Amino acid sequence: MDFKNFGGLAALLAVIWGVEAVNLLTGYALNGWLGLRPRSLGGLDGIVFMPLLHGSLTHAAANTAPLAVLGALLILTARSVALMASLLIVLLGGLGVWVFGTAAIHVGASGLIFGWFGFLVARGLVERRLVPLLVAVGVAVIYGTMVWGVLPGQPGVSWESHFFGALAGIVAARALRGTG
C-alpha cells in the first residue's frame, strides 16, 4: 500500500469497508477465522488481519473518521515514514495483544488509530521540529481524550489493542526519528 499519497489511505478504508461487507454477509465469520486470538498459533494471523476486521457496522463506522483524519495527518507530515510507521504499529501492537491480551477474539482498526495517535504525538516530542511539534499539540488537543481508551474497563472493547497500538506508535516514532 502506497502511503506517499492519499490513495493508500483511501485504499485502506475501502478494504476495511469491503471486508466489513463480506463479514456482515457471512454473519461475521471472518472474525472467528482471522481475528487475533492471544497466545494461539491459529490466532497469529490476526496480527495482520485485526485492523481490517470489525465487530459491527457501528464499529467500522466509528473507526473510519479517526483513521481518515490521523492517517491524513500522518501522510501530510511524515510522508516518507508513514508506511513503515504503520507496519511497525500493526506488527508490534498486534504482537503485544497476542502475547498479553485477554482470551477473546480481538478485531478492529483502533490499535492502528491509537498507534497513529501515539506516533504523531511522540514524533513531535522526539523530532523537536516545528511542524511535527504543532501536529503533536493539535492531535493531543483534538484526540487527547483517547488516552482513557488505553485503560481497562469498557466491556467488549479491546483496551489492549489501544494500549499496545499507542505504545507501538511511540516506539515507531523513536525508531524512525530523523528519517522523515
mmCIF file of C-alpha atoms in Angstrom:
data_model
loop_
_atom_site.group_PDB
_atom_site.id
_atom_site.type_symbol
_atom_site.label_atom_id
_atom_site.label_comp_id
_atom_site.label_asym_id
_atom_site.label_seq_id
_atom_site.Cartn_x
_atom_site.Cartn_y
_atom_site.Cartn_z
ATOM 1 C CA MET A 1 0.000 0.000 0.000
ATOM 2 C CA ASP A 2 1.480 3.336 -1.060
ATOM 3 C CA PHE A 3 1.329 5.838 1.777
ATOM 4 C CA LYS A 4 3.149 8.536 -0.203
ATOM 5 C CA ASN A 5 -0.227 9.942 -1.218
ATOM 6 C CA PHE A 6 -3.800 9.668 -0.067
ATOM 7 C CA GLY A 7 -4.511 6.768 -2.440
ATOM 8 C CA GLY A 8 -3.060 4.320 0.059
ATOM 9 C CA LEU A 9 -5.241 5.680 2.835
ATOM 10 C CA ALA A 10 -8.316 5.587 0.603
ATOM 11 C CA ALA A 11 -7.459 2.003 -0.367
ATOM 12 C CA LEU A 12 -7.107 1.017 3.302
ATOM 13 C CA LEU A 13 -10.532 2.474 4.092
ATOM 14 C CA ALA A 14 -12.034 0.773 1.025
ATOM 15 C CA VAL A 15 -10.567 -2.587 2.074
ATOM 16 C CA ILE A 16 -11.912 -2.158 5.612
ATOM 17 C CA TRP A 17 -15.402 -1.469 4.249
ATOM 18 C CA GLY A 18 -15.156 -4.279 1.687
ATOM 19 C CA VAL A 19 -14.161 -6.708 4.435
ATOM 20 C CA GLU A 20 -16.987 -5.322 6.596
ATOM 21 C CA ALA A 21 -19.489 -6.060 3.809
ATOM 22 C CA VAL A 22 -18.234 -9.647 3.441
ATOM 23 C CA ASN A 23 -18.144 -10.058 7.206
ATOM 24 C CA LEU A 24 -21.718 -8.781 7.527
ATOM 25 C CA LEU A 25 -22.941 -11.164 4.813
ATOM 26 C CA THR A 26 -21.218 -14.125 6.492
ATOM 27 C CA GLY A 27 -22.532 -13.358 9.972
ATOM 28 C CA TYR A 28 -19.087 -12.051 10.994
ATOM 29 C CA ALA A 29 -17.471 -15.435 10.332
ATOM 30 C CA LEU A 30 -14.260 -13.697 9.223
ATOM 31 C CA ASN A 31 -13.702 -12.520 12.785
ATOM 32 C CA GLY A 32 -13.549 -16.114 14.014
ATOM 33 C CA TRP A 33 -11.284 -17.178 11.164
ATOM 34 C CA LEU A 34 -8.935 -14.190 11.003
ATOM 35 C CA GLY A 35 -9.325 -12.306 14.284
ATOM 36 C CA LEU A 36 -6.436 -12.113 16.719
ATOM 37 C CA ARG A 37 -6.640 -14.810 19.382
ATOM 38 C CA PRO A 38 -3.990 -14.261 22.069
ATOM 39 C CA ARG A 39 -1.407 -16.973 22.619
ATOM 40 C CA SER A 40 -2.966 -19.185 19.957
ATOM 41 C CA LEU A 41 -0.899 -20.233 16.947
ATOM 42 C CA GLY A 42 -4.076 -20.105 14.873
ATOM 43 C CA GLY A 43 -4.604 -16.533 16.051
ATOM 44 C CA LEU A 44 -1.212 -15.226 14.929
ATOM 45 C CA ASP A 45 -2.550 -14.224 11.512
ATOM 46 C CA GLY A 46 -4.885 -11.909 13.396
ATOM 47 C CA ILE A 47 -1.922 -9.604 13.999
ATOM 48 C CA VAL A 48 -2.139 -8.645 10.331
ATOM 49 C CA PHE A 49 -5.902 -9.012 9.796
ATOM 50 C CA MET A 50 -7.200 -7.450 13.028
ATOM 51 C CA PRO A 51 -7.177 -3.850 11.671
ATOM 52 C CA LEU A 52 -9.320 -4.884 8.702
ATOM 53 C CA LEU A 53 -11.983 -6.699 10.729
ATOM 54 C CA HIS A 54 -14.723 -5.125 12.836
ATOM 55 C CA GLY A 55 -17.462 -6.404 15.107
ATOM 56 C CA SER A 56 -20.306 -4.426 13.527
ATOM 57 C CA LEU A 57 -21.195 -1.675 11.092
ATOM 58 C CA THR A 58 -21.152 0.755 14.023
ATOM 59 C CA HIS A 59 -17.649 -0.381 14.984
ATOM 60 C CA ALA A 60 -16.316 0.101 11.441
ATOM 61 C CA ALA A 61 -18.047 3.482 11.159
ATOM 62 C CA ALA A 62 -16.627 4.644 14.500
ATOM 63 C CA ASN A 63 -13.110 3.858 13.301
ATOM 64 C CA THR A 64 -13.460 5.452 9.860
ATOM 65 C CA ALA A 65 -13.232 9.161 10.778
ATOM 66 C CA PRO A 66 -10.214 8.857 13.109
ATOM 67 C CA LEU A 67 -8.479 6.647 10.543
ATOM 68 C CA ALA A 68 -9.081 9.255 7.848
ATOM 69 C CA VAL A 69 -8.029 12.237 9.975
ATOM 70 C CA LEU A 70 -4.986 10.716 11.692
ATOM 71 C CA GLY A 71 -3.959 8.907 8.510
ATOM 72 C CA ALA A 72 -4.120 12.145 6.531
ATOM 73 C CA LEU A 73 -2.059 13.948 9.169
ATOM 74 C CA LEU A 74 0.466 11.126 9.091
ATOM 75 C CA ILE A 75 0.771 11.331 5.306
ATOM 76 C CA LEU A 76 0.949 15.122 5.274
ATOM 77 C CA THR A 77 3.603 15.418 7.971
ATOM 78 C CA ALA A 78 5.542 12.148 7.900
ATOM 79 C CA ARG A 79 5.115 11.056 4.293
ATOM 80 C CA SER A 80 8.427 9.227 3.926
ATOM 81 C CA VAL A 81 7.932 7.097 7.057
ATOM 82 C CA ALA A 82 4.133 6.708 7.070
ATOM 83 C CA LEU A 83 4.130 3.190 5.663
ATOM 84 C CA MET A 84 6.970 1.958 7.877
ATOM 85 C CA ALA A 85 5.383 3.542 10.953
ATOM 86 C CA SER A 86 2.064 1.863 10.095
ATOM 87 C CA LEU A 87 3.707 -1.532 9.629
ATOM 88 C CA LEU A 88 5.573 -1.223 12.929
ATOM 89 C CA ILE A 89 2.365 -0.217 14.696
ATOM 90 C CA VAL A 90 0.353 -3.106 13.280
ATOM 91 C CA LEU A 91 3.068 -5.697 13.911
ATOM 92 C CA LEU A 92 4.321 -4.542 17.325
ATOM 93 C CA GLY A 93 0.879 -3.570 18.596
ATOM 94 C CA GLY A 94 -0.637 -6.831 17.380
ATOM 95 C CA LEU A 95 2.198 -8.850 18.881
ATOM 96 C CA GLY A 96 1.631 -7.113 22.220
ATOM 97 C CA VAL A 97 -2.043 -8.062 22.115
ATOM 98 C CA TRP A 98 -1.177 -11.610 21.053
ATOM 99 C CA VAL A 99 1.219 -12.048 23.986
ATOM 100 C CA PHE A 100 -0.638 -10.138 26.714
ATOM 101 C CA GLY A 101 -4.271 -9.808 25.556
ATOM 102 C CA THR A 102 -7.262 -11.297 27.283
ATOM 103 C CA ALA A 103 -8.722 -14.541 25.967
ATOM 104 C CA ALA A 104 -11.064 -13.119 23.331
ATOM 105 C CA ILE A 105 -11.109 -12.539 19.600
ATOM 106 C CA HIS A 106 -9.642 -9.075 19.044
ATOM 107 C CA VAL A 107 -10.736 -7.160 15.934
ATOM 108 C CA GLY A 108 -10.762 -3.557 14.778
ATOM 109 C CA ALA A 109 -8.572 -0.768 13.483
ATOM 110 C CA SER A 110 -8.446 1.032 16.818
ATOM 111 C CA GLY A 111 -4.969 -0.363 17.524
ATOM 112 C CA LEU A 112 -3.787 1.361 14.346
ATOM 113 C CA ILE A 113 -5.684 4.528 15.276
ATOM 114 C CA PHE A 114 -4.098 4.628 18.730
ATOM 115 C CA GLY A 115 -0.765 3.822 17.110
ATOM 116 C CA TRP A 116 -1.031 6.758 14.719
ATOM 117 C CA PHE A 117 -2.084 8.938 17.661
ATOM 118 C CA GLY A 118 0.937 7.791 19.701
ATOM 119 C CA PHE A 119 3.265 8.202 16.725
ATOM 120 C CA LEU A 120 2.115 11.721 15.856
ATOM 121 C CA VAL A 121 2.305 12.950 19.449
ATOM 122 C CA ALA A 122 5.618 11.225 20.217
ATOM 123 C CA ARG A 123 7.129 12.336 16.909
ATOM 124 C CA GLY A 124 6.614 15.969 17.878
ATOM 125 C CA LEU A 125 8.449 15.386 21.133
ATOM 126 C CA VAL A 126 11.197 13.233 19.619
ATOM 127 C CA GLU A 127 11.891 15.285 16.484
ATOM 128 C CA ARG A 128 11.672 18.705 18.180
ATOM 129 C CA ARG A 129 10.915 20.418 14.887
ATOM 130 C CA LEU A 130 8.159 22.968 14.383
ATOM 131 C CA VAL A 131 5.726 21.077 12.120
ATOM 132 C CA PRO A 132 5.795 17.742 13.998
ATOM 133 C CA LEU A 133 5.508 19.641 17.285
ATOM 134 C CA LEU A 134 2.491 21.637 16.060
ATOM 135 C CA VAL A 135 0.879 18.423 14.803
ATOM 136 C CA ALA A 136 1.548 16.757 18.176
ATOM 137 C CA VAL A 137 -0.151 19.619 20.003
ATOM 138 C CA GLY A 138 -3.097 19.624 17.584
ATOM 139 C CA VAL A 139 -3.564 15.857 17.808
ATOM 140 C CA ALA A 140 -3.302 15.977 21.606
ATOM 141 C CA VAL A 141 -5.915 18.748 21.783
ATOM 142 C CA ILE A 142 -8.361 17.159 19.325
ATOM 143 C CA TYR A 143 -7.922 13.498 20.276
ATOM 144 C CA GLY A 144 -6.402 13.803 23.761
ATOM 145 C CA THR A 145 -9.310 12.097 25.485
ATOM 146 C CA MET A 146 -8.326 8.933 23.610
ATOM 147 C CA VAL A 147 -5.763 8.260 26.323
ATOM 148 C CA TRP A 148 -8.578 6.970 28.525
ATOM 149 C CA GLY A 149 -9.109 4.199 25.972
ATOM 150 C CA VAL A 150 -5.832 2.531 26.966
ATOM 151 C CA LEU A 151 -7.286 1.680 30.366
ATOM 152 C CA PRO A 152 -9.348 -1.439 31.039
ATOM 153 C CA GLY A 153 -12.968 -1.084 31.938
ATOM 154 C CA GLN A 154 -15.318 -0.870 28.969
ATOM 155 C CA PRO A 155 -16.793 -4.339 28.326
ATOM 156 C CA GLY A 156 -16.314 -5.633 24.805
ATOM 157 C CA VAL A 157 -13.573 -3.107 23.992
ATOM 158 C CA SER A 158 -10.025 -4.339 23.480
ATOM 159 C CA TRP A 159 -8.186 -1.820 25.635
ATOM 160 C CA GLU A 160 -5.124 -4.000 24.980
ATOM 161 C CA SER A 161 -5.283 -3.073 21.282
ATOM 162 C CA HIS A 162 -5.452 0.582 22.248
ATOM 163 C CA PHE A 163 -2.607 0.313 24.747
ATOM 164 C CA PHE A 164 -0.233 -1.725 22.593
ATOM 165 C CA GLY A 165 -1.111 0.281 19.487
ATOM 166 C CA ALA A 166 -0.244 3.546 21.266
ATOM 167 C CA LEU A 167 2.928 2.013 22.692
ATOM 168 C CA ALA A 168 3.917 0.741 19.230
ATOM 169 C CA GLY A 169 3.318 4.235 17.813
ATOM 170 C CA ILE A 170 5.673 5.714 20.398
ATOM 171 C CA VAL A 171 8.291 3.056 19.621
ATOM 172 C CA ALA A 172 7.895 3.736 15.889
ATOM 173 C CA ALA A 173 8.380 7.493 16.422
ATOM 174 C CA ARG A 174 11.598 6.790 18.294
ATOM 175 C CA ALA A 175 12.828 4.135 15.826
ATOM 176 C CA LEU A 176 12.118 6.324 12.790
ATOM 177 C CA ARG A 177 13.487 9.511 14.333
ATOM 178 C CA GLY A 178 15.188 11.735 11.814
ATOM 179 C CA THR A 179 14.152 9.608 8.834
ATOM 180 C CA GLY A 180 11.098 11.587 7.781
#
